[in-house]
PDB file of C-alpha atoms in Angstrom:
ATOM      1  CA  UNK A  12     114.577  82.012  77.636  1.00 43.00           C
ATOM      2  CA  UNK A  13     114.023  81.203  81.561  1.00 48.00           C
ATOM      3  CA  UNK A  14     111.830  84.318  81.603  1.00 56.00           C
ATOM      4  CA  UNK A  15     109.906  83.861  78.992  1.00 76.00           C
ATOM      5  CA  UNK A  16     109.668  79.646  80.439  1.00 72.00           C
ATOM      6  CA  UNK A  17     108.336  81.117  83.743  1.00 79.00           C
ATOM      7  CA  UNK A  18     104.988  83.693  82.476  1.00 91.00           C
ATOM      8  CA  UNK A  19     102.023  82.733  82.934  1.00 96.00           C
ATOM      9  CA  UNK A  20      99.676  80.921  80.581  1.00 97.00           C
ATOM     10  CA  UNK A  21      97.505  83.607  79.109  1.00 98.00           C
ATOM     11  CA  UNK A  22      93.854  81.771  78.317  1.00 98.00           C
ATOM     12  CA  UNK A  23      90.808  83.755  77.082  1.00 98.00           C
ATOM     13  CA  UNK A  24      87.724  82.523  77.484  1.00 98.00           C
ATOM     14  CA  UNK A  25      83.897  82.835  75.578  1.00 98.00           C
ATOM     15  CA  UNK A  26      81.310  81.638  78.349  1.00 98.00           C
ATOM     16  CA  UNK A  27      77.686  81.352  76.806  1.00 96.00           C
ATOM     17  CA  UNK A  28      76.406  82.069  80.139  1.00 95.00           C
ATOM     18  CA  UNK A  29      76.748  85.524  81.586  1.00 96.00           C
ATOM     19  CA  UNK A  30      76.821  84.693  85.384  1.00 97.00           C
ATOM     20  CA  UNK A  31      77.175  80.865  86.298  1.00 98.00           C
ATOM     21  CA  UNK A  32      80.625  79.763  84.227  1.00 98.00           C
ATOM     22  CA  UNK A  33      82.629  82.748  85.243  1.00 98.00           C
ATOM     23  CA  UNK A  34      81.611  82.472  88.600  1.00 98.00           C
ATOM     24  CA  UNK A  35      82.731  78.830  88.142  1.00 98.00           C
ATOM     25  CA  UNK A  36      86.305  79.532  86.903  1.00 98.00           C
ATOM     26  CA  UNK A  37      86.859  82.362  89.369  1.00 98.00           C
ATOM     27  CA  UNK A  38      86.426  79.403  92.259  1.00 98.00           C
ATOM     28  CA  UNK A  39      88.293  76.616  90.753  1.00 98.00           C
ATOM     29  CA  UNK A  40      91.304  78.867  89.437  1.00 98.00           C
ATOM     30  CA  UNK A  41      91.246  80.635  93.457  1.00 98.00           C
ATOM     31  CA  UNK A  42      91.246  76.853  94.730  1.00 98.00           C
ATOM     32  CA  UNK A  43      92.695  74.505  92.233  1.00 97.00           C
ATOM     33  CA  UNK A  44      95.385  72.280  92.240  1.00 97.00           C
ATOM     34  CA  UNK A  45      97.926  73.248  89.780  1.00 97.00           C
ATOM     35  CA  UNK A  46      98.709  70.058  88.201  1.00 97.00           C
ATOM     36  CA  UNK A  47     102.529  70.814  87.806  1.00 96.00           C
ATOM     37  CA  UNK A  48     104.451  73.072  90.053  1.00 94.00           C
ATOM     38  CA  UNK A  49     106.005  76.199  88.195  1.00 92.00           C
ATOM     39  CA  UNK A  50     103.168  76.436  85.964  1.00 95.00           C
ATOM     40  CA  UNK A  51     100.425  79.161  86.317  1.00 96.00           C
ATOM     41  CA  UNK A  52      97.817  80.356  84.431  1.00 98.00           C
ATOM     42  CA  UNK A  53      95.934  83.827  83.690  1.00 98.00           C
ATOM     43  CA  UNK A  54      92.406  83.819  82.379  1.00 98.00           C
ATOM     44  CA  UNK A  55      90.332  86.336  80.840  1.00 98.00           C
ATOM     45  CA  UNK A  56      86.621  86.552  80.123  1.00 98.00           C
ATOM     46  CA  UNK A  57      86.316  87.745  77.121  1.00 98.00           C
ATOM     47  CA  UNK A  58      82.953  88.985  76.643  1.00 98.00           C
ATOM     48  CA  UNK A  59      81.762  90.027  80.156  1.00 96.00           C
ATOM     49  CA  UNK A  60      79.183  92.325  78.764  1.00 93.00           C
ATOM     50  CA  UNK A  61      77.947  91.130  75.428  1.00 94.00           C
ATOM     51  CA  UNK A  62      74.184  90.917  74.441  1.00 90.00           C
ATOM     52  CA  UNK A  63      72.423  88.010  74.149  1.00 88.00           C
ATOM     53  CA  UNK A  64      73.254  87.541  70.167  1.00 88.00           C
ATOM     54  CA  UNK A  65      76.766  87.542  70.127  1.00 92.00           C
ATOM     55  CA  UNK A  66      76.669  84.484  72.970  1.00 95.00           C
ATOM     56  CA  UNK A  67      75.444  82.040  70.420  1.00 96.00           C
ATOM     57  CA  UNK A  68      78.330  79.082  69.717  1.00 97.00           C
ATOM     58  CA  UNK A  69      79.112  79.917  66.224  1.00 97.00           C
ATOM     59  CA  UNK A  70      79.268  83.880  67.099  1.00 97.00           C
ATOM     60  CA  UNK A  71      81.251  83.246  69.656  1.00 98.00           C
ATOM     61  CA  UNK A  72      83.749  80.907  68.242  1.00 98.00           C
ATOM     62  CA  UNK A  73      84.146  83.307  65.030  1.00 98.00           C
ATOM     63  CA  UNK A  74      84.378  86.030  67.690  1.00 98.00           C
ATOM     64  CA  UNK A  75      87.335  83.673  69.284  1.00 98.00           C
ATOM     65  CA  UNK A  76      89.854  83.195  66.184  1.00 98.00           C
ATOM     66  CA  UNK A  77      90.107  86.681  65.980  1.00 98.00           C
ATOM     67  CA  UNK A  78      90.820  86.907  69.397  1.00 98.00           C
ATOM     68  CA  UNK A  79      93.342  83.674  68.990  1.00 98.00           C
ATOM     69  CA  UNK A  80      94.938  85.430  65.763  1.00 98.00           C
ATOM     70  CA  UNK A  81      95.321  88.403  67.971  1.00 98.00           C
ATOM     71  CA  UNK A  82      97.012  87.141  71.412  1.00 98.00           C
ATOM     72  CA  UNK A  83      99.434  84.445  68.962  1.00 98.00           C
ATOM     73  CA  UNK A  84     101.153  86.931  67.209  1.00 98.00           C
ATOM     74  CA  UNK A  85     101.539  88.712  70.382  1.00 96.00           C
ATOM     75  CA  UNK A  86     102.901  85.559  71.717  1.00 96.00           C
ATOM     76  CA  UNK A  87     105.213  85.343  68.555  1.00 95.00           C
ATOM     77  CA  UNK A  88     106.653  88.695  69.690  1.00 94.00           C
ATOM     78  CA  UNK A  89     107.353  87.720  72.924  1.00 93.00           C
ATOM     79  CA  UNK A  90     109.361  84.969  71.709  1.00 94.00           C
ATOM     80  CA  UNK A  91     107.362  82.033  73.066  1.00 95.00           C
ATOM     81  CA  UNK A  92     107.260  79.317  70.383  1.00 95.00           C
ATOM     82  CA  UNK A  93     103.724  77.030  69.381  1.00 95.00           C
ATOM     83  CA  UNK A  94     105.136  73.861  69.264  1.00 95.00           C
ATOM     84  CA  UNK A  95     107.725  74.134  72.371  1.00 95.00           C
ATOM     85  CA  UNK A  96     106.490  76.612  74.943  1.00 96.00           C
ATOM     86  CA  UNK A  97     104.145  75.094  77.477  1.00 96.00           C
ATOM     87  CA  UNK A  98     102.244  78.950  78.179  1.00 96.00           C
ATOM     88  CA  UNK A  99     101.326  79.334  74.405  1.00 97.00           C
ATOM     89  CA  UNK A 100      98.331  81.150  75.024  1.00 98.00           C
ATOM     90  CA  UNK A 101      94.676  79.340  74.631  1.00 98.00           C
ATOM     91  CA  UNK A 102      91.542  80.908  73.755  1.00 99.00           C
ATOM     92  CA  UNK A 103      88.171  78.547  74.971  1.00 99.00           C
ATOM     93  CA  UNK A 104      84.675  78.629  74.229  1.00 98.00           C
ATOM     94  CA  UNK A 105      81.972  76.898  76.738  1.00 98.00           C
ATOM     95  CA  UNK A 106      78.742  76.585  75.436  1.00 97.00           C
ATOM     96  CA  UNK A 107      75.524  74.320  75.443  1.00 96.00           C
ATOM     97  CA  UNK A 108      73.242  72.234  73.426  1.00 94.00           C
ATOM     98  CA  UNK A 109      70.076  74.490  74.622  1.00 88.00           C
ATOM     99  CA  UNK A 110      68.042  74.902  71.416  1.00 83.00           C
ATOM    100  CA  UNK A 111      70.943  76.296  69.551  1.00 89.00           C
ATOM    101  CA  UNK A 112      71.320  76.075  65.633  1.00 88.00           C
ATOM    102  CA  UNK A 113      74.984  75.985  64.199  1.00 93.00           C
ATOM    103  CA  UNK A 114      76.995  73.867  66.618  1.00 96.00           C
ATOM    104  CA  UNK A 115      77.921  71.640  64.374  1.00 96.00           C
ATOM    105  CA  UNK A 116      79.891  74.368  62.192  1.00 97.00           C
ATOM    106  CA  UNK A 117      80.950  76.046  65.564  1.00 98.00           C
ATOM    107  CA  UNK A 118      82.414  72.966  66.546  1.00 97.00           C
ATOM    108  CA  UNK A 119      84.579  71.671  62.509  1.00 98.00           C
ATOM    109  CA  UNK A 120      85.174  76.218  62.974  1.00 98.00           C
ATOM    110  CA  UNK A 121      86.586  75.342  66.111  1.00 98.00           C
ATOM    111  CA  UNK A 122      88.700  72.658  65.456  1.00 98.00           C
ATOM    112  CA  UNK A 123      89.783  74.099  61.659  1.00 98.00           C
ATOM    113  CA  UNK A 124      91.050  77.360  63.654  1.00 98.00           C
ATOM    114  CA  UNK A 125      92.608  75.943  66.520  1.00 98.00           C
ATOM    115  CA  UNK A 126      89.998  76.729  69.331  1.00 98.00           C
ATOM    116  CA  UNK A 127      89.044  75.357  71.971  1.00 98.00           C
ATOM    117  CA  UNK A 128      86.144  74.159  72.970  1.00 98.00           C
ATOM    118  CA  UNK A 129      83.890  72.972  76.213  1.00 98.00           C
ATOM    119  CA  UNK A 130      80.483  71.545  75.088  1.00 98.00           C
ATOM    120  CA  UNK A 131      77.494  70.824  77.311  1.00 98.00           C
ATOM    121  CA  UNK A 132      74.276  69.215  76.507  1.00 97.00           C
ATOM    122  CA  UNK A 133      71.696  70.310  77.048  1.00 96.00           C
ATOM    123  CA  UNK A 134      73.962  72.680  79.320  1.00 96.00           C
ATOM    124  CA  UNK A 135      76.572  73.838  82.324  1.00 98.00           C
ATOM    125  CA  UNK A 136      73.870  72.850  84.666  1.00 97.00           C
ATOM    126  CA  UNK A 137      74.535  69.088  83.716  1.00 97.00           C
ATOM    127  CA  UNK A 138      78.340  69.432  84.832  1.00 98.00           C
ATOM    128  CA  UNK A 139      77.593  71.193  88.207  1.00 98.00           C
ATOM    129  CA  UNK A 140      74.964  68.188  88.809  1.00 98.00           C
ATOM    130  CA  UNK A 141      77.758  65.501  88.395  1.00 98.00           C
ATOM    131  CA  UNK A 142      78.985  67.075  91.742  1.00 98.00           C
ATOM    132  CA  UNK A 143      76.305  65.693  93.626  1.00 97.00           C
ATOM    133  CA  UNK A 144      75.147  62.763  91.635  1.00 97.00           C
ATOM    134  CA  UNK A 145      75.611  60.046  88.456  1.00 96.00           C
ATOM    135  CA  UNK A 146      73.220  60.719  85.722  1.00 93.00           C
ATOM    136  CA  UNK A 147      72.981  59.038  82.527  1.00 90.00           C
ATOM    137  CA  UNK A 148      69.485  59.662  81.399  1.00 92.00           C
ATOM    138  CA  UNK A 149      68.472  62.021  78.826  1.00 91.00           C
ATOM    139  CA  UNK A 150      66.858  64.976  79.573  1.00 92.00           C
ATOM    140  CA  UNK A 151      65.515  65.757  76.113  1.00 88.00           C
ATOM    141  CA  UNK A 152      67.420  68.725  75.436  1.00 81.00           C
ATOM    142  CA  UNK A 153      66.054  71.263  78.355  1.00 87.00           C
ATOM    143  CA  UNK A 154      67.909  72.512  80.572  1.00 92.00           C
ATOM    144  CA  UNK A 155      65.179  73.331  83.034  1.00 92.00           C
ATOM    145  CA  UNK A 156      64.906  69.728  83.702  1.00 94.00           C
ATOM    146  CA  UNK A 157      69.210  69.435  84.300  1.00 95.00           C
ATOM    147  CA  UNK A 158      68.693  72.926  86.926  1.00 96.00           C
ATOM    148  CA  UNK A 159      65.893  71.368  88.790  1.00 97.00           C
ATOM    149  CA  UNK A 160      67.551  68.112  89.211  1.00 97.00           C
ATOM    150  CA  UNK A 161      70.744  70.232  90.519  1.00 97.00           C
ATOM    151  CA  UNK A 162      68.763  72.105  93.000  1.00 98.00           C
ATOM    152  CA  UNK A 163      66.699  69.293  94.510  1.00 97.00           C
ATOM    153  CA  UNK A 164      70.727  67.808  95.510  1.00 97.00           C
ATOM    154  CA  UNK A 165      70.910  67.244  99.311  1.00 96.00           C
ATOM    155  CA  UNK A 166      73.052  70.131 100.638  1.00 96.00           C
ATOM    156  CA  UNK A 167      72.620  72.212  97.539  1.00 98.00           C
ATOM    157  CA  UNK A 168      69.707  74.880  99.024  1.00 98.00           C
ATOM    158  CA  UNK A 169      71.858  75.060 102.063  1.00 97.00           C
ATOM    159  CA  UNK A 170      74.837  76.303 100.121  1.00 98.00           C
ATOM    160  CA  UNK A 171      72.811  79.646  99.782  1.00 98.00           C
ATOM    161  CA  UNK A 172      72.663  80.401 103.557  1.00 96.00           C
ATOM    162  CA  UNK A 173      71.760  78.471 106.905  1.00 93.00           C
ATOM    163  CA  UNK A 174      68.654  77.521 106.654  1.00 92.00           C
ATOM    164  CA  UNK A 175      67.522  77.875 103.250  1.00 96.00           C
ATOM    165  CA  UNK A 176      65.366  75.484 101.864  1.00 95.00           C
ATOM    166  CA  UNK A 177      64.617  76.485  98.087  1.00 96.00           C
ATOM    167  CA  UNK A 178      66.161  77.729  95.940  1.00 97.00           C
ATOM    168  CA  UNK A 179      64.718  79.754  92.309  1.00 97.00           C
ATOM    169  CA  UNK A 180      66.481  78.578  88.996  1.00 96.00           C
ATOM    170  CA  UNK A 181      67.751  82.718  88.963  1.00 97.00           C
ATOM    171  CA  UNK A 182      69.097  82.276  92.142  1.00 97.00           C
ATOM    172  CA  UNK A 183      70.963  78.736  91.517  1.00 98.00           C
ATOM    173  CA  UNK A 184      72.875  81.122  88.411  1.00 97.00           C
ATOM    174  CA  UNK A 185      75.047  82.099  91.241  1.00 98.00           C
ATOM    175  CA  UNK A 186      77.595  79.650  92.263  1.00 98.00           C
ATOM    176  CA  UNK A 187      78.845  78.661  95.370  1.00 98.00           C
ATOM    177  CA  UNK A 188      82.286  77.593  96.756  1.00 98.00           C
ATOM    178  CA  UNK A 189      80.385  74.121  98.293  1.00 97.00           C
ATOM    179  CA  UNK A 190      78.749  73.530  95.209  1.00 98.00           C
ATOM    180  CA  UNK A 191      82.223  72.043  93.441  1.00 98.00           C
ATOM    181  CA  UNK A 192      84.969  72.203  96.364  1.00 98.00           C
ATOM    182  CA  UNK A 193      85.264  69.338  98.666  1.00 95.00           C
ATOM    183  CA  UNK A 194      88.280  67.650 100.764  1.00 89.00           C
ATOM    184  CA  UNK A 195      91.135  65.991  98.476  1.00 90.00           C
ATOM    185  CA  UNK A 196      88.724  67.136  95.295  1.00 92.00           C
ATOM    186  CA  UNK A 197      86.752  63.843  95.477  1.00 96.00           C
ATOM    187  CA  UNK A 198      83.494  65.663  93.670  1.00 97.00           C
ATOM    188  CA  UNK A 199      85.979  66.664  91.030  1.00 98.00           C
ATOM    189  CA  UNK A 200      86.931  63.436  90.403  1.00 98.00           C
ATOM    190  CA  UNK A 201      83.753  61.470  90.609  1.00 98.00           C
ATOM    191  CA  UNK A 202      81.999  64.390  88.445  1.00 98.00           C
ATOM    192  CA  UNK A 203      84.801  64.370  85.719  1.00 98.00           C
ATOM    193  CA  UNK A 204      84.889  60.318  85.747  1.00 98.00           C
ATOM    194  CA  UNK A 205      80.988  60.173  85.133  1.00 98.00           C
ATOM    195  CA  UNK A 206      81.211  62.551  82.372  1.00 98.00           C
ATOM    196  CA  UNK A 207      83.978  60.133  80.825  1.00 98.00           C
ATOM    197  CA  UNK A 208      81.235  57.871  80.874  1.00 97.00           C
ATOM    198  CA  UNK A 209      78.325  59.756  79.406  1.00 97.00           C
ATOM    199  CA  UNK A 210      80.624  60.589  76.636  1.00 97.00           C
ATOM    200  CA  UNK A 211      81.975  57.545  75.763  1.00 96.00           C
ATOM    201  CA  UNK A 212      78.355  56.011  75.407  1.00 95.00           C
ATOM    202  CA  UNK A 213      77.688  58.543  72.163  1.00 95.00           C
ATOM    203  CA  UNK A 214      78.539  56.823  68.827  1.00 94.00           C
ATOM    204  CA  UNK A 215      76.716  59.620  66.809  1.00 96.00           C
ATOM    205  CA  UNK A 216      78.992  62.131  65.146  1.00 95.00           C
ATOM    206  CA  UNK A 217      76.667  64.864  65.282  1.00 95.00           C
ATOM    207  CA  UNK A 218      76.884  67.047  69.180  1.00 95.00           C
ATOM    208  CA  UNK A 219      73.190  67.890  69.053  1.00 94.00           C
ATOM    209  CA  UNK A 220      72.243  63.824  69.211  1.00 95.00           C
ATOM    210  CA  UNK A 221      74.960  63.886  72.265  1.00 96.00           C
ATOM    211  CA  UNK A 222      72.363  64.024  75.478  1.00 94.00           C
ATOM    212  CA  UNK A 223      73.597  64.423  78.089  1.00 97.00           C
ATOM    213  CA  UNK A 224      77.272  64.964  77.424  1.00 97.00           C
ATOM    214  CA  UNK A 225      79.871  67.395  78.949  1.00 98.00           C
ATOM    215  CA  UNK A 226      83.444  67.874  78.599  1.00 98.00           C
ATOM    216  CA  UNK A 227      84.179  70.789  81.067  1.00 98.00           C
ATOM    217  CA  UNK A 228      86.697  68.887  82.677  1.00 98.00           C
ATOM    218  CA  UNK A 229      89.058  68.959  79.560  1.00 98.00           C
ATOM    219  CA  UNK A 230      88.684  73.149  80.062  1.00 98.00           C
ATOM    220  CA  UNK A 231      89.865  72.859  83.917  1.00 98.00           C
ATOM    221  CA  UNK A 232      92.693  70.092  82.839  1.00 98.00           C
ATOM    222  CA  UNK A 233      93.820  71.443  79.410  1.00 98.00           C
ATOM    223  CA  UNK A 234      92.902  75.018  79.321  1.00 98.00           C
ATOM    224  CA  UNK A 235      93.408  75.928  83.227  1.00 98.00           C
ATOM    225  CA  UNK A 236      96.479  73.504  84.063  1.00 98.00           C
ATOM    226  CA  UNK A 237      94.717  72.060  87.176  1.00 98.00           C
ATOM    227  CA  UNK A 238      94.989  68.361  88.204  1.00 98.00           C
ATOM    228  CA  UNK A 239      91.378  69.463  90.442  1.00 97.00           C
ATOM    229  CA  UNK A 240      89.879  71.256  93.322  1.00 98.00           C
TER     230      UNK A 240
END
């Protein structure tokens, strides 16, 4: 029992984007704070090197129960218990708005099968701009308009090199340590608690009406065990 108290939490994770969200875990699970001591947590991306097609929400979330079906019973065999066991292993989806169809049904899948899921409208680019600033307008679903708002931030070029000035929307894929990090995790904070904020002014039911919205910060709370970075 005291081993099997002491793994890690195994969590398995669908990112819709191929570059900027695993780039993003890699730095806050490297420089998090774990939010209780004795309590770790392994993560795997799960589709590294998928095409384009099987990155859509409801793909990916179908793709995700098997995977959940899959690592519980291995769980199960370990002799870590659902209901009791703190490392139960998660599996996560993040994923956007963008001009997606399905979400809806990704999202009741979701919830039916026991995934989890991260949701950003219109997209990740939204969450990374709380960093620097509030924002509570829409943006009309495109994303495009959330990026160029990110890289017009003060300090955000600069995180690229000294002395860089611009930066392309390709380029701002690629995250940075400065982009999210900063002393006692105050952007953290301030990011997650607008978000709170966005989210709670939604009354709709349906996600695609939900702009902007983000709830990344349940993925680095719930899913990652980290208090911040």
């Amino acid at each position: 029992m005291k081993g099997r108290a002491h793994r890690a939490r195994q969590v398995y994770i669908f990112t819709e984007g191929e570059v900027t969200e695993p780039e993003y875990i890699d730095i806050i699970s490297k420089n998090g704070t774990p939010a209780q001591a004795g309590r770790s947590v392994q993560h795997h991306i799960e589709n590294p090197n998928v095409e384009g097609k099987h990155r859509k929400p409801l793909r990916m979330v179908q793709d995700a129960v098997r995977t959940l079906r899959k690592v519980e019973r291995e769980a199960k065999d370990a002799g870590l218990n659902r209901d009791k066991d703190w490392n139960w292993p998660q599996v996560w989806v993040l994923f956007d708005r963008d001009d997606h169809q399905g979400i809806p049904e990704a999202r009741r899948l979701a919830d039916k099968e026991g995934v989890n899921v991260a949701y950003s409208h219109p997209c990740f680019e939204l969450w990374r701009l709380l960093h620097y600033t509030n924002y509570t307008s829409n943006f009309g679903g495109v994303c495009g308009d959330a990026n160029s708002r990110l890289r017009s931030r003060d300090g955000f070029a600069a995180t690229y090199g000294r002395g860089v000035r611009t930066v392309s929307e390709q380029q701002s894929k690629h995250m940075r340590e400065d982009q999210v990090l900063s002393a006692e995790g105050l952007r953290y904070k301030t990011a997650k608690k607008y978000a709170q904020k966005i989210n709670d002014g939604h009354s709709s039911t349906n996600p695609n009406d939900w702009d902007p919205y983000t709830d990344v910060w349940r993925f680095v709370e719930e899913g990652l065990l980290l208090s911040g970075y």
